[in-house]
Each structure stands twice: as C-alpha cells, then as structure tokens.
C-alpha cells in the first residue's frame, strides 16, 4: 500500500504562486508515475501535470507554461510549482501515484485563488 501526504495549498491572489508537495510512503518502490489532479466545484477531476520517474512530463494545456512538475531524486516525492495563478485554478488538488496495477490518491489540498 502507498500513502500520500500533501501540503502547500492555500489562499493566494491572482498572479501569485504556490508550491504543492506530495510525499509517498509505504510500498513506494512500486511507484512508476506521480501526478497532480484537481477538482473544482461542480467539475470533474482533471489531470494537471504528471511525471514518470524517468522524468517524462505531461501537462494540461491550461497549466503549460505556468506550472512545473518535478520529483525529488532522493525520495519518492513530487512537487507542483504553480506560478501566475488564476481564479480558474481554484480547486482541490490531489496527488496521484500509480503502480503497475493500482492508483493511489492523497487527501487533497485546497488551492484558492482570489481575483
């Protein structure tokens, strides 16, 4: 089993920045991919950014150029640097980890961007 611990959410003004962190524990040696999803009120959960442990990355179009996903080489952790935040970025952000046959989710961290 994998446990994911998230941090870094908060309230910021439009144009500001936040850095989300997610650390995996448990059977983290099985993790092949980690990413960030978000879910805004009344909307479906969507992928924001993801990274393999070979450093291949992907971003949703709205995040590209503003957000950067990265991983820690020394530990099983993933980060999301979010710059130039917009009110539309307001959502609960969830860390995701994938093994060969399972998905794991963090508890979510709230990001609120005020106009």
PDB file of N, CA and C in Angstrom:
ATOM      1  N   UNK A   1       0.827  -1.185   0.000  1.00  0.00           N
ATOM      2  CA  UNK A   1       0.000   0.000   0.000  1.00  0.00           C
ATOM      3  C   UNK A   1       0.870   1.248   0.000  1.00  0.00           C
ATOM      4  N   UNK A   2       0.325   2.298  -0.590  1.00  0.00           N
ATOM      5  CA  UNK A   2       1.013   3.569  -0.688  1.00  0.00           C
ATOM      6  C   UNK A   2       0.186   4.626   0.022  1.00  0.00           C
ATOM      7  N   UNK A   3       0.850   5.427   0.812  1.00  0.00           N
ATOM      8  CA  UNK A   3       0.215   6.576   1.434  1.00  0.00           C
ATOM      9  C   UNK A   3       0.834   7.846   0.873  1.00  0.00           C
ATOM     10  N   UNK A   4      -0.002   8.829   0.599  1.00  0.00           N
ATOM     11  CA  UNK A   4       0.441  10.082   0.022  1.00  0.00           C
ATOM     12  C   UNK A   4       0.093  11.214   0.970  1.00  0.00           C
ATOM     13  N   UNK A   5       1.066  12.029   1.275  1.00  0.00           N
ATOM     14  CA  UNK A   5       0.884  13.159   2.168  1.00  0.00           C
ATOM     15  C   UNK A   5       1.153  14.433   1.394  1.00  0.00           C
ATOM     16  N   UNK A   6       0.152  15.285   1.318  1.00  0.00           N
ATOM     17  CA  UNK A   6       0.221  16.510   0.546  1.00  0.00           C
ATOM     18  C   UNK A   6       0.325  17.720   1.456  1.00  0.00           C
ATOM     19  N   UNK A   7       0.894  18.766   0.909  1.00  0.00           N
ATOM     20  CA  UNK A   7       0.962  20.032   1.607  1.00  0.00           C
ATOM     21  C   UNK A   7       1.172  21.142   0.593  1.00  0.00           C
ATOM     22  N   UNK A   8       0.980  22.359   1.014  1.00  0.00           N
ATOM     23  CA  UNK A   8       1.310  23.507   0.193  1.00  0.00           C
ATOM     24  C   UNK A   8       0.144  24.309  -0.336  1.00  0.00           C
ATOM     25  N   UNK A   9      -1.062  23.816  -0.168  1.00  0.00           N
ATOM     26  CA  UNK A   9      -2.206  24.573  -0.628  1.00  0.00           C
ATOM     27  C   UNK A   9      -2.437  25.803   0.230  1.00  0.00           C
ATOM     28  N   UNK A  10      -3.279  26.664  -0.269  1.00  0.00           N
ATOM     29  CA  UNK A  10      -3.583  27.872   0.470  1.00  0.00           C
ATOM     30  C   UNK A  10      -4.359  28.861  -0.353  1.00  0.00           C
ATOM     31  N   UNK A  11      -4.445  30.048   0.175  1.00  0.00           N
ATOM     32  CA  UNK A  11      -5.151  31.147  -0.470  1.00  0.00           C
ATOM     33  C   UNK A  11      -4.136  32.158  -0.973  1.00  0.00           C
ATOM     34  N   UNK A  12      -4.223  32.463  -2.247  1.00  0.00           N
ATOM     35  CA  UNK A  12      -3.333  33.448  -2.848  1.00  0.00           C
ATOM     36  C   UNK A  12      -4.130  34.358  -3.766  1.00  0.00           C
ATOM     37  N   UNK A  13      -3.561  35.496  -4.036  1.00  0.00           N
ATOM     38  CA  UNK A  13      -4.151  36.404  -5.003  1.00  0.00           C
ATOM     39  C   UNK A  13      -3.768  36.003  -6.416  1.00  0.00           C
ATOM     40  N   UNK A  14      -4.596  36.388  -7.360  1.00  0.00           N
ATOM     41  CA  UNK A  14      -4.282  36.139  -8.760  1.00  0.00           C
ATOM     42  C   UNK A  14      -2.900  36.683  -9.090  1.00  0.00           C
ATOM     43  N   UNK A  15      -2.145  35.883  -9.827  1.00  0.00           N
ATOM     44  CA  UNK A  15      -0.785  36.244 -10.163  1.00  0.00           C
ATOM     45  C   UNK A  15       0.252  35.717  -9.200  1.00  0.00           C
ATOM     46  N   UNK A  16      -0.202  35.201  -8.079  1.00  0.00           N
ATOM     47  CA  UNK A  16       0.708  34.675  -7.089  1.00  0.00           C
ATOM     48  C   UNK A  16       1.142  33.254  -7.392  1.00  0.00           C
ATOM     49  N   UNK A  17       1.887  32.692  -6.459  1.00  0.00           N
ATOM     50  CA  UNK A  17       2.471  31.369  -6.645  1.00  0.00           C
ATOM     51  C   UNK A  17       2.257  30.494  -5.425  1.00  0.00           C
ATOM     52  N   UNK A  18       2.206  29.211  -5.669  1.00  0.00           N
ATOM     53  CA  UNK A  18       2.186  28.205  -4.623  1.00  0.00           C
ATOM     54  C   UNK A  18       3.028  27.028  -5.078  1.00  0.00           C
ATOM     55  N   UNK A  19       3.554  26.299  -4.120  1.00  0.00           N
ATOM     56  CA  UNK A  19       4.272  25.073  -4.418  1.00  0.00           C
ATOM     57  C   UNK A  19       3.655  23.934  -3.626  1.00  0.00           C
ATOM     58  N   UNK A  20       3.085  22.998  -4.330  1.00  0.00           N
ATOM     59  CA  UNK A  20       2.490  21.833  -3.709  1.00  0.00           C
ATOM     60  C   UNK A  20       3.513  20.720  -3.589  1.00  0.00           C
ATOM     61  N   UNK A  21       3.431  19.993  -2.495  1.00  0.00           N
ATOM     62  CA  UNK A  21       4.339  18.889  -2.256  1.00  0.00           C
ATOM     63  C   UNK A  21       3.541  17.632  -1.959  1.00  0.00           C
ATOM     64  N   UNK A  22       4.073  16.516  -2.376  1.00  0.00           N
ATOM     65  CA  UNK A  22       3.459  15.230  -2.103  1.00  0.00           C
ATOM     66  C   UNK A  22       4.561  14.214  -1.858  1.00  0.00           C
ATOM     67  N   UNK A  23       4.516  13.591  -0.708  1.00  0.00           N
ATOM     68  CA  UNK A  23       5.490  12.569  -0.354  1.00  0.00           C
ATOM     69  C   UNK A  23       4.793  11.230  -0.201  1.00  0.00           C
ATOM     70  N   UNK A  24       5.368  10.223  -0.799  1.00  0.00           N
ATOM     71  CA  UNK A  24       4.812   8.880  -0.739  1.00  0.00           C
ATOM     72  C   UNK A  24       5.542   8.044   0.298  1.00  0.00           C
ATOM     73  N   UNK A  25       4.789   7.200   0.951  1.00  0.00           N
ATOM     74  CA  UNK A  25       5.359   6.255   1.892  1.00  0.00           C
ATOM     75  C   UNK A  25       4.681   4.909   1.702  1.00  0.00           C
ATOM     76  N   UNK A  26       5.148   3.920   2.429  1.00  0.00           N
ATOM     77  CA  UNK A  26       4.642   2.576   2.255  1.00  0.00           C
ATOM     78  C   UNK A  26       5.409   1.877   1.151  1.00  0.00           C
ATOM     79  N   UNK A  27       4.691   1.216   0.265  1.00  0.00           N
ATOM     80  CA  UNK A  27       5.320   0.472  -0.825  1.00  0.00           C
ATOM     81  C   UNK A  27       5.667   1.385  -1.988  1.00  0.00           C
ATOM     82  N   UNK A  28       6.380   2.452  -1.692  1.00  0.00           N
ATOM     83  CA  UNK A  28       6.646   3.470  -2.693  1.00  0.00           C
ATOM     84  C   UNK A  28       7.613   3.009  -3.775  1.00  0.00           C
ATOM     85  N   UNK A  29       8.325   1.940  -3.531  1.00  0.00           N
ATOM     86  CA  UNK A  29       9.250   1.431  -4.544  1.00  0.00           C
ATOM     87  C   UNK A  29       8.523   0.929  -5.784  1.00  0.00           C
ATOM     88  N   UNK A  30       7.230   0.712  -5.675  1.00  0.00           N
ATOM     89  CA  UNK A  30       6.437   0.246  -6.808  1.00  0.00           C
ATOM     90  C   UNK A  30       5.893   1.373  -7.673  1.00  0.00           C
ATOM     91  N   UNK A  31       6.083   2.610  -7.268  1.00  0.00           N
ATOM     92  CA  UNK A  31       5.500   3.737  -7.977  1.00  0.00           C
ATOM     93  C   UNK A  31       6.260   4.007  -9.265  1.00  0.00           C
ATOM     94  N   UNK A  32       5.514   4.114 -10.343  1.00  0.00           N
ATOM     95  CA  UNK A  32       6.099   4.379 -11.653  1.00  0.00           C
ATOM     96  C   UNK A  32       5.786   5.780 -12.164  1.00  0.00           C
ATOM     97  N   UNK A  33       4.801   6.412 -11.591  1.00  0.00           N
ATOM     98  CA  UNK A  33       4.312   7.691 -12.064  1.00  0.00           C
ATOM     99  C   UNK A  33       3.662   8.433 -10.907  1.00  0.00           C
ATOM    100  N   UNK A  34       3.847   9.733 -10.869  1.00  0.00           N
ATOM    101  CA  UNK A  34       3.142  10.566  -9.910  1.00  0.00           C
ATOM    102  C   UNK A  34       2.638  11.800 -10.628  1.00  0.00           C
ATOM    103  N   UNK A  35       1.525  12.290 -10.162  1.00  0.00           N
ATOM    104  CA  UNK A  35       0.959  13.448 -10.803  1.00  0.00           C
ATOM    105  C   UNK A  35       0.044  14.220  -9.886  1.00  0.00           C
ATOM    106  N   UNK A  36      -0.453  15.305 -10.433  1.00  0.00           N
ATOM    107  CA  UNK A  36      -1.395  16.164  -9.738  1.00  0.00           C
ATOM    108  C   UNK A  36      -2.666  16.287 -10.551  1.00  0.00           C
ATOM    109  N   UNK A  37      -3.766  16.070  -9.888  1.00  0.00           N
ATOM    110  CA  UNK A  37      -5.088  16.287 -10.445  1.00  0.00           C
ATOM    111  C   UNK A  37      -5.763  17.384  -9.646  1.00  0.00           C
ATOM    112  N   UNK A  38      -6.786  17.958 -10.214  1.00  0.00           N
ATOM    113  CA  UNK A  38      -7.563  18.931  -9.471  1.00  0.00           C
ATOM    114  C   UNK A  38      -9.036  18.760  -9.765  1.00  0.00           C
ATOM    115  N   UNK A  39      -9.830  19.169  -8.821  1.00  0.00           N
ATOM    116  CA  UNK A  39     -11.265  19.114  -8.972  1.00  0.00           C
ATOM    117  C   UNK A  39     -11.863  20.400  -8.419  1.00  0.00           C
ATOM    118  N   UNK A  40     -12.455  21.158  -9.305  1.00  0.00           N
ATOM    119  CA  UNK A  40     -13.125  22.388  -8.924  1.00  0.00           C
ATOM    120  C   UNK A  40     -14.586  22.093  -8.615  1.00  0.00           C
ATOM    121  N   UNK A  41     -15.223  22.953  -7.845  1.00  0.00           N
ATOM    122  CA  UNK A  41     -16.636  22.727  -7.527  1.00  0.00           C
ATOM    123  C   UNK A  41     -17.484  22.565  -8.779  1.00  0.00           C
ATOM    124  N   UNK A  42     -18.267  21.515  -8.814  1.00  0.00           N
ATOM    125  CA  UNK A  42     -19.148  21.267  -9.934  1.00  0.00           C
ATOM    126  C   UNK A  42     -18.483  20.720 -11.178  1.00  0.00           C
ATOM    127  N   UNK A  43     -17.206  20.408 -11.096  1.00  0.00           N
ATOM    128  CA  UNK A  43     -16.481  19.916 -12.252  1.00  0.00           C
ATOM    129  C   UNK A  43     -15.849  18.561 -11.955  1.00  0.00           C
ATOM    130  N   UNK A  44     -15.487  17.870 -13.020  1.00  0.00           N
ATOM    131  CA  UNK A  44     -14.820  16.585 -12.878  1.00  0.00           C
ATOM    132  C   UNK A  44     -13.351  16.770 -12.530  1.00  0.00           C
ATOM    133  N   UNK A  45     -12.801  15.754 -11.915  1.00  0.00           N
ATOM    134  CA  UNK A  45     -11.380  15.770 -11.625  1.00  0.00           C
ATOM    135  C   UNK A  45     -10.593  15.674 -12.925  1.00  0.00           C
ATOM    136  N   UNK A  46      -9.570  16.492 -13.049  1.00  0.00           N
ATOM    137  CA  UNK A  46      -8.771  16.514 -14.259  1.00  0.00           C
ATOM    138  C   UNK A  46      -7.288  16.455 -13.934  1.00  0.00           C
ATOM    139  N   UNK A  47      -6.557  15.885 -14.844  1.00  0.00           N
ATOM    140  CA  UNK A  47      -5.107  15.855 -14.716  1.00  0.00           C
ATOM    141  C   UNK A  47      -4.543  17.245 -14.943  1.00  0.00           C
ATOM    142  N   UNK A  48      -3.672  17.675 -14.067  1.00  0.00           N
ATOM    143  CA  UNK A  48      -2.974  18.935 -14.223  1.00  0.00           C
ATOM    144  C   UNK A  48      -1.571  18.700 -14.766  1.00  0.00           C
ATOM    145  N   UNK A  49      -0.846  17.820 -14.128  1.00  0.00           N
ATOM    146  CA  UNK A  49       0.518  17.525 -14.536  1.00  0.00           C
ATOM    147  C   UNK A  49       0.921  16.168 -14.001  1.00  0.00           C
ATOM    148  N   UNK A  50       1.788  15.505 -14.723  1.00  0.00           N
ATOM    149  CA  UNK A  50       2.281  14.218 -14.286  1.00  0.00           C
ATOM    150  C   UNK A  50       3.726  14.033 -14.686  1.00  0.00           C
ATOM    151  N   UNK A  51       4.389  13.134 -13.992  1.00  0.00           N
ATOM    152  CA  UNK A  51       5.790  12.868 -14.272  1.00  0.00           C
ATOM    153  C   UNK A  51       6.089  11.406 -13.991  1.00  0.00           C
ATOM    154  N   UNK A  52       6.803  10.790 -14.912  1.00  0.00           N
ATOM    155  CA  UNK A  52       7.312   9.454 -14.659  1.00  0.00           C
ATOM    156  C   UNK A  52       8.602   9.576 -13.878  1.00  0.00           C
ATOM    157  N   UNK A  53       9.043   8.477 -13.322  1.00  0.00           N
ATOM    158  CA  UNK A  53      10.304   8.539 -12.602  1.00  0.00           C
ATOM    159  C   UNK A  53      11.496   8.473 -13.541  1.00  0.00           C
ATOM    160  N   UNK A  54      11.207   8.468 -14.850  1.00  0.00           N
ATOM    161  CA  UNK A  54      12.216   8.735 -15.848  1.00  0.00           C
ATOM    162  C   UNK A  54      12.208  10.182 -16.301  1.00  0.00           C
ATOM    163  N   UNK A  55      11.419  11.016 -15.639  1.00  0.00           N
ATOM    164  CA  UNK A  55      11.355  12.468 -15.833  1.00  0.00           C
ATOM    165  C   UNK A  55      10.576  12.904 -17.062  1.00  0.00           C
ATOM    166  N   UNK A  56       9.844  12.022 -17.673  1.00  0.00           N
ATOM    167  CA  UNK A  56       8.936  12.428 -18.734  1.00  0.00           C
ATOM    168  C   UNK A  56       7.727  13.106 -18.105  1.00  0.00           C
ATOM    169  N   UNK A  57       7.359  14.278 -18.624  1.00  0.00           N
ATOM    170  CA  UNK A  57       6.296  15.070 -18.019  1.00  0.00           C
ATOM    171  C   UNK A  57       5.144  15.293 -18.979  1.00  0.00           C
ATOM    172  N   UNK A  58       4.010  15.605 -18.415  1.00  0.00           N
ATOM    173  CA  UNK A  58       2.850  15.982 -19.190  1.00  0.00           C
ATOM    174  C   UNK A  58       2.082  17.043 -18.420  1.00  0.00           C
ATOM    175  N   UNK A  59       1.411  17.913 -19.164  1.00  0.00           N
ATOM    176  CA  UNK A  59       0.649  18.997 -18.580  1.00  0.00           C
ATOM    177  C   UNK A  59      -0.651  19.185 -19.331  1.00  0.00           C
ATOM    178  N   UNK A  60      -1.667  19.574 -18.614  1.00  0.00           N
ATOM    179  CA  UNK A  60      -2.857  20.045 -19.290  1.00  0.00           C
ATOM    180  C   UNK A  60      -2.541  21.394 -19.921  1.00  0.00           C
ATOM    181  N   UNK A  61      -3.248  21.726 -20.980  1.00  0.00           N
ATOM    182  CA  UNK A  61      -2.925  22.940 -21.727  1.00  0.00           C
ATOM    183  C   UNK A  61      -2.982  24.188 -20.853  1.00  0.00           C
ATOM    184  N   UNK A  62      -3.925  24.254 -19.955  1.00  0.00           N
ATOM    185  CA  UNK A  62      -4.066  25.439 -19.127  1.00  0.00           C
ATOM    186  C   UNK A  62      -2.917  25.608 -18.143  1.00  0.00           C
ATOM    187  N   UNK A  63      -2.225  24.526 -17.842  1.00  0.00           N
ATOM    188  CA  UNK A  63      -1.118  24.581 -16.897  1.00  0.00           C
ATOM    189  C   UNK A  63       0.225  24.814 -17.572  1.00  0.00           C
ATOM    190  N   UNK A  64       0.318  24.435 -18.810  1.00  0.00           N
ATOM    191  CA  UNK A  64       1.584  24.521 -19.519  1.00  0.00           C
ATOM    192  C   UNK A  64       2.073  25.962 -19.561  1.00  0.00           C
ATOM    193  N   UNK A  65       3.325  26.147 -19.206  1.00  0.00           N
ATOM    194  CA  UNK A  65       3.909  27.476 -19.185  1.00  0.00           C
ATOM    195  C   UNK A  65       3.777  28.187 -17.861  1.00  0.00           C
ATOM    196  N   UNK A  66       2.901  27.720 -17.003  1.00  0.00           N
ATOM    197  CA  UNK A  66       2.714  28.328 -15.691  1.00  0.00           C
ATOM    198  C   UNK A  66       3.086  27.389 -14.551  1.00  0.00           C
ATOM    199  N   UNK A  67       2.819  26.115 -14.760  1.00  0.00           N
ATOM    200  CA  UNK A  67       3.073  25.123 -13.720  1.00  0.00           C
ATOM    201  C   UNK A  67       4.254  24.249 -14.121  1.00  0.00           C
ATOM    202  N   UNK A  68       4.978  23.802 -13.132  1.00  0.00           N
ATOM    203  CA  UNK A  68       6.093  22.905 -13.368  1.00  0.00           C
ATOM    204  C   UNK A  68       6.039  21.759 -12.373  1.00  0.00           C
ATOM    205  N   UNK A  69       6.035  20.554 -12.878  1.00  0.00           N
ATOM    206  CA  UNK A  69       6.064  19.388 -12.013  1.00  0.00           C
ATOM    207  C   UNK A  69       7.494  18.876 -11.940  1.00  0.00           C
ATOM    208  N   UNK A  70       7.870  18.414 -10.780  1.00  0.00           N
ATOM    209  CA  UNK A  70       9.208  17.893 -10.594  1.00  0.00           C
ATOM    210  C   UNK A  70       9.178  16.793  -9.546  1.00  0.00           C
ATOM    211  N   UNK A  71      10.246  16.045  -9.485  1.00  0.00           N
ATOM    212  CA  UNK A  71      10.354  14.998  -8.485  1.00  0.00           C
ATOM    213  C   UNK A  71      11.664  15.134  -7.726  1.00  0.00           C
ATOM    214  N   UNK A  72      11.684  14.572  -6.562  1.00  0.00           N
ATOM    215  CA  UNK A  72      12.883  14.568  -5.742  1.00  0.00           C
ATOM    216  C   UNK A  72      13.638  13.284  -6.021  1.00  0.00           C
ATOM    217  N   UNK A  73      14.888  13.432  -6.377  1.00  0.00           N
ATOM    218  CA  UNK A  73      15.697  12.271  -6.709  1.00  0.00           C
ATOM    219  C   UNK A  73      15.943  11.393  -5.484  1.00  0.00           C
ATOM    220  N   UNK A  74      16.093  12.015  -4.335  1.00  0.00           N
ATOM    221  CA  UNK A  74      16.473  11.300  -3.128  1.00  0.00           C
ATOM    222  C   UNK A  74      15.316  10.581  -2.441  1.00  0.00           C
ATOM    223  N   UNK A  75      14.115  10.955  -2.769  1.00  0.00           N
ATOM    224  CA  UNK A  75      12.965  10.344  -2.128  1.00  0.00           C
ATOM    225  C   UNK A  75      11.798  10.301  -3.097  1.00  0.00           C
ATOM    226  N   UNK A  76      10.817   9.523  -2.762  1.00  0.00           N
ATOM    227  CA  UNK A  76       9.631   9.405  -3.602  1.00  0.00           C
ATOM    228  C   UNK A  76       8.696  10.563  -3.266  1.00  0.00           C
ATOM    229  N   UNK A  77       8.888  11.646  -3.992  1.00  0.00           N
ATOM    230  CA  UNK A  77       8.097  12.841  -3.762  1.00  0.00           C
ATOM    231  C   UNK A  77       7.910  13.571  -5.075  1.00  0.00           C
ATOM    232  N   UNK A  78       6.853  14.318  -5.156  1.00  0.00           N
ATOM    233  CA  UNK A  78       6.567  15.099  -6.345  1.00  0.00           C
ATOM    234  C   UNK A  78       6.103  16.482  -5.912  1.00  0.00           C
ATOM    235  N   UNK A  79       6.417  17.464  -6.737  1.00  0.00           N
ATOM    236  CA  UNK A  79       6.098  18.848  -6.429  1.00  0.00           C
ATOM    237  C   UNK A  79       5.415  19.485  -7.623  1.00  0.00           C
ATOM    238  N   UNK A  80       4.618  20.466  -7.342  1.00  0.00           N
ATOM    239  CA  UNK A  80       3.999  21.248  -8.396  1.00  0.00           C
ATOM    240  C   UNK A  80       4.197  22.713  -8.077  1.00  0.00           C
ATOM    241  N   UNK A  81       5.068  23.344  -8.828  1.00  0.00           N
ATOM    242  CA  UNK A  81       5.270  24.781  -8.710  1.00  0.00           C
ATOM    243  C   UNK A  81       4.246  25.470  -9.586  1.00  0.00           C
ATOM    244  N   UNK A  82       3.410  26.276  -8.985  1.00  0.00           N
ATOM    245  CA  UNK A  82       2.331  26.941  -9.689  1.00  0.00           C
ATOM    246  C   UNK A  82       2.576  28.438  -9.642  1.00  0.00           C
ATOM    247  N   UNK A  83       2.804  29.008 -10.798  1.00  0.00           N
ATOM    248  CA  UNK A  83       3.027  30.439 -10.929  1.00  0.00           C
ATOM    249  C   UNK A  83       1.901  31.068 -11.730  1.00  0.00           C
ATOM    250  N   UNK A  84       1.808  32.369 -11.628  1.00  0.00           N
ATOM    251  CA  UNK A  84       0.794  33.126 -12.369  1.00  0.00           C
ATOM    252  C   UNK A  84      -0.589  32.533 -12.176  1.00  0.00           C
ATOM    253  N   UNK A  85      -0.923  32.280 -10.943  1.00  0.00           N
ATOM    254  CA  UNK A  85      -2.183  31.624 -10.641  1.00  0.00           C
ATOM    255  C   UNK A  85      -3.375  32.496 -11.022  1.00  0.00           C
ATOM    256  N   UNK A  86      -4.401  31.825 -11.465  1.00  0.00           N
ATOM    257  CA  UNK A  86      -5.635  32.463 -11.890  1.00  0.00           C
ATOM    258  C   UNK A  86      -6.789  31.958 -11.035  1.00  0.00           C
ATOM    259  N   UNK A  87      -7.858  32.732 -10.938  1.00  0.00           N
ATOM    260  CA  UNK A  87      -9.022  32.235 -10.205  1.00  0.00           C
ATOM    261  C   UNK A  87      -9.530  30.893 -10.715  1.00  0.00           C
ATOM    262  N   UNK A  88      -9.386  30.634 -12.001  1.00  0.00           N
ATOM    263  CA  UNK A  88      -9.823  29.357 -12.553  1.00  0.00           C
ATOM    264  C   UNK A  88      -8.990  28.178 -12.067  1.00  0.00           C
ATOM    265  N   UNK A  89      -7.869  28.457 -11.441  1.00  0.00           N
ATOM    266  CA  UNK A  89      -7.063  27.395 -10.859  1.00  0.00           C
ATOM    267  C   UNK A  89      -7.601  26.926  -9.513  1.00  0.00           C
ATOM    268  N   UNK A  90      -8.566  27.630  -8.988  1.00  0.00           N
ATOM    269  CA  UNK A  90      -9.137  27.274  -7.701  1.00  0.00           C
ATOM    270  C   UNK A  90      -9.742  25.878  -7.763  1.00  0.00           C
ATOM    271  N   UNK A  91      -9.291  25.023  -6.878  1.00  0.00           N
ATOM    272  CA  UNK A  91      -9.735  23.633  -6.869  1.00  0.00           C
ATOM    273  C   UNK A  91      -9.084  22.925  -5.698  1.00  0.00           C
ATOM    274  N   UNK A  92      -9.551  21.725  -5.450  1.00  0.00           N
ATOM    275  CA  UNK A  92      -8.829  20.822  -4.577  1.00  0.00           C
ATOM    276  C   UNK A  92      -7.840  20.061  -5.442  1.00  0.00           C
ATOM    277  N   UNK A  93      -6.592  20.086  -5.055  1.00  0.00           N
ATOM    278  CA  UNK A  93      -5.543  19.420  -5.801  1.00  0.00           C
ATOM    279  C   UNK A  93      -5.181  18.110  -5.119  1.00  0.00           C
ATOM    280  N   UNK A  94      -5.151  17.055  -5.916  1.00  0.00           N
ATOM    281  CA  UNK A  94      -4.904  15.719  -5.404  1.00  0.00           C
ATOM    282  C   UNK A  94      -3.617  15.145  -5.980  1.00  0.00           C
ATOM    283  N   UNK A  95      -2.810  14.626  -5.132  1.00  0.00           N
ATOM    284  CA  UNK A  95      -1.644  13.886  -5.563  1.00  0.00           C
ATOM    285  C   UNK A  95      -2.066  12.486  -5.979  1.00  0.00           C
ATOM    286  N   UNK A  96      -1.480  12.011  -7.049  1.00  0.00           N
ATOM    287  CA  UNK A  96      -1.770  10.686  -7.569  1.00  0.00           C
ATOM    288  C   UNK A  96      -0.474   9.919  -7.758  1.00  0.00           C
ATOM    289  N   UNK A  97      -0.494   8.669  -7.384  1.00  0.00           N
ATOM    290  CA  UNK A  97       0.638   7.781  -7.618  1.00  0.00           C
ATOM    291  C   UNK A  97       0.134   6.508  -8.265  1.00  0.00           C
ATOM    292  N   UNK A  98       0.907   6.000  -9.212  1.00  0.00           N
ATOM    293  CA  UNK A  98       0.499   4.818  -9.957  1.00  0.00           C
ATOM    294  C   UNK A  98       1.557   3.738  -9.872  1.00  0.00           C
ATOM    295  N   UNK A  99       1.094   2.570  -9.555  1.00  0.00           N
ATOM    296  CA  UNK A  99       1.920   1.380  -9.651  1.00  0.00           C
ATOM    297  C   UNK A  99       1.504   0.636 -10.905  1.00  0.00           C
ATOM    298  N   UNK A 100       1.971  -0.572 -11.051  1.00  0.00           N
ATOM    299  CA  UNK A 100       1.628  -1.340 -12.235  1.00  0.00           C
ATOM    300  C   UNK A 100       0.128  -1.531 -12.373  1.00  0.00           C
ATOM    301  N   UNK A 101      -0.558  -1.740 -11.262  1.00  0.00           N
ATOM    302  CA  UNK A 101      -1.972  -2.071 -11.343  1.00  0.00           C
ATOM    303  C   UNK A 101      -2.861  -1.325 -10.360  1.00  0.00           C
ATOM    304  N   UNK A 102      -2.355  -0.261  -9.756  1.00  0.00           N
ATOM    305  CA  UNK A 102      -3.149   0.471  -8.772  1.00  0.00           C
ATOM    306  C   UNK A 102      -2.911   1.964  -8.863  1.00  0.00           C
ATOM    307  N   UNK A 103      -3.941   2.705  -8.550  1.00  0.00           N
ATOM    308  CA  UNK A 103      -3.859   4.147  -8.380  1.00  0.00           C
ATOM    309  C   UNK A 103      -4.012   4.466  -6.903  1.00  0.00           C
ATOM    310  N   UNK A 104      -3.276   5.458  -6.448  1.00  0.00           N
ATOM    311  CA  UNK A 104      -3.380   5.932  -5.082  1.00  0.00           C
ATOM    312  C   UNK A 104      -3.595   7.428  -5.101  1.00  0.00           C
ATOM    313  N   UNK A 105      -4.326   7.910  -4.119  1.00  0.00           N
ATOM    314  CA  UNK A 105      -4.676   9.318  -4.049  1.00  0.00           C
ATOM    315  C   UNK A 105      -4.356   9.893  -2.686  1.00  0.00           C
ATOM    316  N   UNK A 106      -3.917  11.124  -2.706  1.00  0.00           N
ATOM    317  CA  UNK A 106      -3.791  11.872  -1.482  1.00  0.00           C
ATOM    318  C   UNK A 106      -5.135  12.391  -1.025  1.00  0.00           C
ATOM    319  N   UNK A 107      -5.131  13.046   0.110  1.00  0.00           N
ATOM    320  CA  UNK A 107      -6.379  13.541   0.680  1.00  0.00           C
ATOM    321  C   UNK A 107      -6.870  14.821   0.010  1.00  0.00           C
ATOM    322  N   UNK A 108      -6.016  15.454  -0.743  1.00  0.00           N
ATOM    323  CA  UNK A 108      -6.345  16.700  -1.402  1.00  0.00           C
ATOM    324  C   UNK A 108      -5.918  17.903  -0.589  1.00  0.00           C
ATOM    325  N   UNK A 109      -5.518  18.930  -1.282  1.00  0.00           N
ATOM    326  CA  UNK A 109      -5.169  20.186  -0.645  1.00  0.00           C
ATOM    327  C   UNK A 109      -5.842  21.320  -1.415  1.00  0.00           C
ATOM    328  N   UNK A 110      -6.463  22.207  -0.679  1.00  0.00           N
ATOM    329  CA  UNK A 110      -7.250  23.267  -1.293  1.00  0.00           C
ATOM    330  C   UNK A 110      -6.354  24.390  -1.784  1.00  0.00           C
ATOM    331  N   UNK A 111      -6.566  24.767  -3.025  1.00  0.00           N
ATOM    332  CA  UNK A 111      -5.934  25.947  -3.602  1.00  0.00           C
ATOM    333  C   UNK A 111      -7.038  26.920  -3.970  1.00  0.00           C
ATOM    334  N   UNK A 112      -6.965  28.099  -3.420  1.00  0.00           N
ATOM    335  CA  UNK A 112      -7.944  29.136  -3.710  1.00  0.00           C
ATOM    336  C   UNK A 112      -7.219  30.372  -4.206  1.00  0.00           C
ATOM    337  N   UNK A 113      -7.618  30.830  -5.364  1.00  0.00           N
ATOM    338  CA  UNK A 113      -7.001  31.998  -5.977  1.00  0.00           C
ATOM    339  C   UNK A 113      -8.049  33.095  -6.058  1.00  0.00           C
ATOM    340  N   UNK A 114      -7.802  34.167  -5.386  1.00  0.00           N
ATOM    341  CA  UNK A 114      -8.738  35.275  -5.364  1.00  0.00           C
ATOM    342  C   UNK A 114      -8.435  36.247  -6.500  1.00  0.00           C
ATOM    343  N   UNK A 115      -9.457  36.907  -6.965  1.00  0.00           N
ATOM    344  CA  UNK A 115      -9.297  37.862  -8.043  1.00  0.00           C
ATOM    345  C   UNK A 115      -8.888  39.218  -7.525  1.00  0.00           C
TER     346      UNK A 115
END
